[in-house]
Tab-separated table of C-alpha atoms in Angstrom:
chain	number	residue	atom	x	y	z
A	96	UNK	CA	-5.353	-28.939	15.905
A	97	UNK	CA	-8.974	-29.606	14.987
A	98	UNK	CA	-9.872	-26.625	17.299
A	99	UNK	CA	-7.669	-24.409	15.284
A	100	UNK	CA	-9.180	-25.408	11.996
A	101	UNK	CA	-12.719	-25.091	13.425
A	102	UNK	CA	-11.875	-21.612	14.740
A	103	UNK	CA	-10.694	-20.598	11.242
A	104	UNK	CA	-14.147	-21.486	9.865
A	105	UNK	CA	-15.513	-18.444	11.748
A	106	UNK	CA	-15.337	-15.357	9.459
A	107	UNK	CA	-13.988	-12.907	12.041
A	108	UNK	CA	-11.244	-15.238	13.182
A	109	UNK	CA	-10.299	-15.988	9.591
A	110	UNK	CA	-10.158	-12.248	8.755
A	111	UNK	CA	-7.969	-11.742	11.806
A	112	UNK	CA	-5.642	-14.550	10.773
A	113	UNK	CA	-5.379	-13.236	7.164
A	114	UNK	CA	-4.622	-9.767	8.473
A	115	UNK	CA	-1.866	-11.155	10.748
A	116	UNK	CA	-0.351	-13.018	7.790
A	117	UNK	CA	-0.411	-9.980	5.522
A	118	UNK	CA	1.065	-7.577	8.028
A	119	UNK	CA	3.573	-10.188	9.269
A	120	UNK	CA	4.804	-10.764	5.720
A	121	UNK	CA	5.347	-7.185	4.611
A	122	UNK	CA	5.484	-4.805	7.585
A	123	UNK	CA	8.884	-5.972	8.947
A	124	UNK	CA	10.400	-4.397	5.823
A	125	UNK	CA	9.541	-1.038	7.367
A	126	UNK	CA	11.175	-2.235	10.649
A	127	UNK	CA	14.425	-2.665	8.684
A	128	UNK	CA	14.053	0.875	7.280
A	129	UNK	CA	13.439	2.270	10.788
A	130	UNK	CA	16.630	0.650	12.119
A	131	UNK	CA	18.875	1.336	9.162
A	132	UNK	CA	17.796	4.943	8.777
A	133	UNK	CA	18.076	5.552	12.509
A	134	UNK	CA	14.395	6.447	12.819
A	135	UNK	CA	13.490	4.734	16.097
A	136	UNK	CA	12.404	8.024	17.787
A	137	UNK	CA	10.173	8.801	14.778
A	138	UNK	CA	8.363	5.505	15.305
A	139	UNK	CA	7.318	6.631	18.767
A	140	UNK	CA	6.187	9.965	17.362
A	141	UNK	CA	4.083	8.248	14.752
A	142	UNK	CA	2.476	6.001	17.419
A	143	UNK	CA	1.532	9.042	19.382
A	144	UNK	CA	0.270	10.653	16.108
A	145	UNK	CA	-2.145	7.721	15.774
A	146	UNK	CA	-3.415	8.473	19.299
A	147	UNK	CA	-3.922	12.150	18.265
A	148	UNK	CA	-5.685	11.040	15.056
A	149	UNK	CA	-7.931	8.795	17.158
A	150	UNK	CA	-8.836	11.647	19.467
A	151	UNK	CA	-9.618	13.937	16.541
A	152	UNK	CA	-11.613	11.193	14.891
A	153	UNK	CA	-13.757	10.582	17.979
A	154	UNK	CA	-14.198	14.255	18.836
A	155	UNK	CA	-15.364	15.223	15.339
A	156	UNK	CA	-17.030	11.859	14.456
A	157	UNK	CA	-14.711	11.311	11.477
A	158	UNK	CA	-13.543	7.967	10.049
A	159	UNK	CA	-10.470	6.832	11.998
A	160	UNK	CA	-8.065	5.571	9.327
A	161	UNK	CA	-7.957	8.609	7.020
A	162	UNK	CA	-7.552	10.925	10.017
A	163	UNK	CA	-4.704	8.913	11.573
A	164	UNK	CA	-2.945	8.583	8.209
A	165	UNK	CA	-3.346	12.347	7.607
A	166	UNK	CA	-2.008	13.214	11.067
A	167	UNK	CA	1.022	10.959	10.618
A	168	UNK	CA	1.792	12.341	7.111
A	169	UNK	CA	1.544	15.936	8.440
A	170	UNK	CA	3.945	15.117	11.241
A	171	UNK	CA	6.410	13.482	8.801
A	172	UNK	CA	6.219	16.360	6.293
A	173	UNK	CA	6.704	18.959	9.086
A	174	UNK	CA	9.810	17.058	10.301
A	175	UNK	CA	11.110	16.663	6.740
A	176	UNK	CA	10.668	20.412	6.108
A	177	UNK	CA	12.344	21.426	9.338
A	178	UNK	CA	15.263	19.000	9.176
A	179	UNK	CA	18.490	20.181	7.687
A	180	UNK	CA	20.524	17.034	8.341
A	181	UNK	CA	18.517	13.789	8.369
A	182	UNK	CA	21.557	11.533	8.461
A	183	UNK	CA	21.083	11.148	12.257
A	184	UNK	CA	17.325	10.583	12.083
A	185	UNK	CA	14.827	12.982	13.538
A	186	UNK	CA	15.826	12.585	17.230
A	187	UNK	CA	14.982	15.788	18.976
A	188	UNK	CA	12.349	16.854	16.454
A	189	UNK	CA	10.465	13.580	16.683
A	190	UNK	CA	10.665	13.706	20.502
A	191	UNK	CA	9.228	17.186	20.424
A	192	UNK	CA	6.529	16.211	17.964
A	193	UNK	CA	5.672	13.213	20.080
A	194	UNK	CA	5.174	15.395	23.145
A	195	UNK	CA	3.132	17.901	21.266
A	196	UNK	CA	0.986	15.136	19.722
A	197	UNK	CA	0.215	13.659	23.118
A	198	UNK	CA	-0.465	17.062	24.623
A	199	UNK	CA	-2.880	17.907	21.802
A	200	UNK	CA	-4.586	14.466	22.115
A	201	UNK	CA	-5.039	14.987	25.872
A	202	UNK	CA	-6.388	18.534	25.214
A	203	UNK	CA	-8.883	17.255	22.566
A	204	UNK	CA	-9.933	14.299	24.798
A	205	UNK	CA	-10.530	16.552	27.726
A	206	UNK	CA	-12.316	19.423	25.798
A	207	UNK	CA	-14.430	17.182	23.610
A	208	UNK	CA	-15.491	14.947	26.493
A	209	UNK	CA	-13.993	11.859	24.787
A	210	UNK	CA	-12.728	9.349	27.311
A	211	UNK	CA	-9.116	8.214	26.932
A	212	UNK	CA	-10.423	4.651	27.225
A	213	UNK	CA	-12.578	5.121	24.091
A	214	UNK	CA	-9.568	6.392	22.119
A	215	UNK	CA	-7.418	3.423	23.142
A	216	UNK	CA	-10.323	0.924	22.527
A	217	UNK	CA	-10.760	2.451	19.037
A	218	UNK	CA	-7.037	1.961	18.284
A	219	UNK	CA	-6.528	-1.393	19.861
A	220	UNK	CA	-9.957	-3.004	19.397
A	221	UNK	CA	-10.996	-6.519	18.801
A	222	UNK	CA	-9.979	-8.536	15.777
A	223	UNK	CA	-13.665	-9.409	15.420
A	224	UNK	CA	-14.195	-5.831	14.215
A	225	UNK	CA	-12.059	-6.357	11.090
A	226	UNK	CA	-13.928	-6.044	7.838
A	227	UNK	CA	-13.107	-7.095	4.323
A	228	UNK	CA	-12.274	-3.473	3.492
A	229	UNK	CA	-9.666	-3.478	6.333
A	230	UNK	CA	-8.041	-6.505	4.736
A	231	UNK	CA	-8.036	-4.770	1.360
A	232	UNK	CA	-6.282	-1.688	2.923
A	233	UNK	CA	-3.713	-3.933	4.583
A	234	UNK	CA	-3.130	-5.838	1.342
A	235	UNK	CA	-2.756	-2.566	-0.712
A	236	UNK	CA	-0.215	-1.105	1.629
A	237	UNK	CA	1.683	-4.365	1.930
A	238	UNK	CA	1.858	-4.680	-1.896
A	239	UNK	CA	2.960	-1.061	-2.244
A	240	UNK	CA	5.703	-1.567	0.335
A	241	UNK	CA	6.890	-4.892	-1.242
A	242	UNK	CA	6.876	-3.501	-4.797
A	243	UNK	CA	8.851	-0.439	-3.743
A	244	UNK	CA	11.466	-2.590	-2.018
A	245	UNK	CA	11.717	-5.135	-4.852
A	246	UNK	CA	12.016	-2.473	-7.581
A	247	UNK	CA	14.497	-0.331	-5.648
A	248	UNK	CA	16.430	-3.102	-3.727
A	249	UNK	CA	19.910	-2.057	-5.021
A	250	UNK	CA	19.219	1.639	-4.389
A	251	UNK	CA	17.864	0.941	-0.823
A	252	UNK	CA	20.899	-1.235	-0.024
A	253	UNK	CA	23.287	1.494	-1.366
A	254	UNK	CA	21.535	4.101	0.895
A	255	UNK	CA	21.633	1.748	3.853
A	256	UNK	CA	25.368	1.164	3.244
A	257	UNK	CA	26.368	4.824	2.939
A	258	UNK	CA	24.418	7.816	1.827
A	259	UNK	CA	27.376	9.794	0.591
A	260	UNK	CA	28.575	6.869	-1.587
A	261	UNK	CA	24.958	6.455	-2.896
A	262	UNK	CA	24.815	10.118	-3.718
A	263	UNK	CA	28.060	9.936	-5.590
A	264	UNK	CA	26.593	6.977	-7.682
A	265	UNK	CA	23.897	9.355	-8.883
A	266	UNK	CA	21.147	7.916	-6.598
A	267	UNK	CA	18.515	10.412	-5.583
A	268	UNK	CA	19.033	9.735	-1.868
A	269	UNK	CA	16.702	12.492	-0.544
A	270	UNK	CA	13.806	11.264	-2.759
A	271	UNK	CA	14.105	7.633	-1.603
A	272	UNK	CA	14.580	8.755	2.011
A	273	UNK	CA	11.283	10.725	1.845
A	274	UNK	CA	9.489	7.725	0.169
A	275	UNK	CA	10.692	5.406	2.914
A	276	UNK	CA	9.684	7.773	5.690
A	277	UNK	CA	6.193	8.114	4.166
A	278	UNK	CA	5.853	4.348	3.836
A	279	UNK	CA	6.922	3.999	7.517
A	280	UNK	CA	4.254	6.544	8.484
A	281	UNK	CA	1.569	4.662	6.555
A	282	UNK	CA	2.552	1.326	7.928
A	283	UNK	CA	2.555	2.519	11.477
A	284	UNK	CA	-0.812	4.184	11.122
A	285	UNK	CA	-2.319	1.030	9.710
A	286	UNK	CA	-0.495	-1.356	12.029
A	287	UNK	CA	-1.657	0.543	15.161
A	288	UNK	CA	-5.225	0.048	14.032
A	289	UNK	CA	-5.123	-3.498	12.739
A	290	UNK	CA	-1.943	-5.444	13.381
A	291	UNK	CA	-1.242	-4.743	17.017
A	292	UNK	CA	-4.523	-6.376	17.901
A	293	UNK	CA	-3.115	-9.824	17.502
């Protein structure tokens, strides 16, 4: 036990521990959304979107997090624009987007001379690389997610129960669906960079 407390006196270990607590407390809320909205295939698409964002970031020497978030949001907005019926999730569309994302990432990695190993190391690096700004980003997204869920708990539960019933109650189902999908995209982009390391 003393070893644990002495390890937490080291700043990088403490930052990693705090990041794990923050993400562990809030990010599972998005897991519930993924399951209840039948968005499991979209989760894999977003994970591959992060790899594409990492490849673009390395190839163009851009900051990783804004690029990966932008790529994931673009993928989500394209799927939302193309989907006529989102009651069954994005199934085929997200599978196609996942394949295209991975193909583009491979092409960029090959053409730009970026090694795949560098891309993966950038995405799943060491917890010792966490900075205070990373903790602030994790905290901001976690607070945003928690506030949205707390403020809209009854609405979210109605949508999870039955979308048609929620619609008949005057709930703006499509708006909340889009908000939840965007939150999922943000959380996955951030979690791939920070949370999965632990």
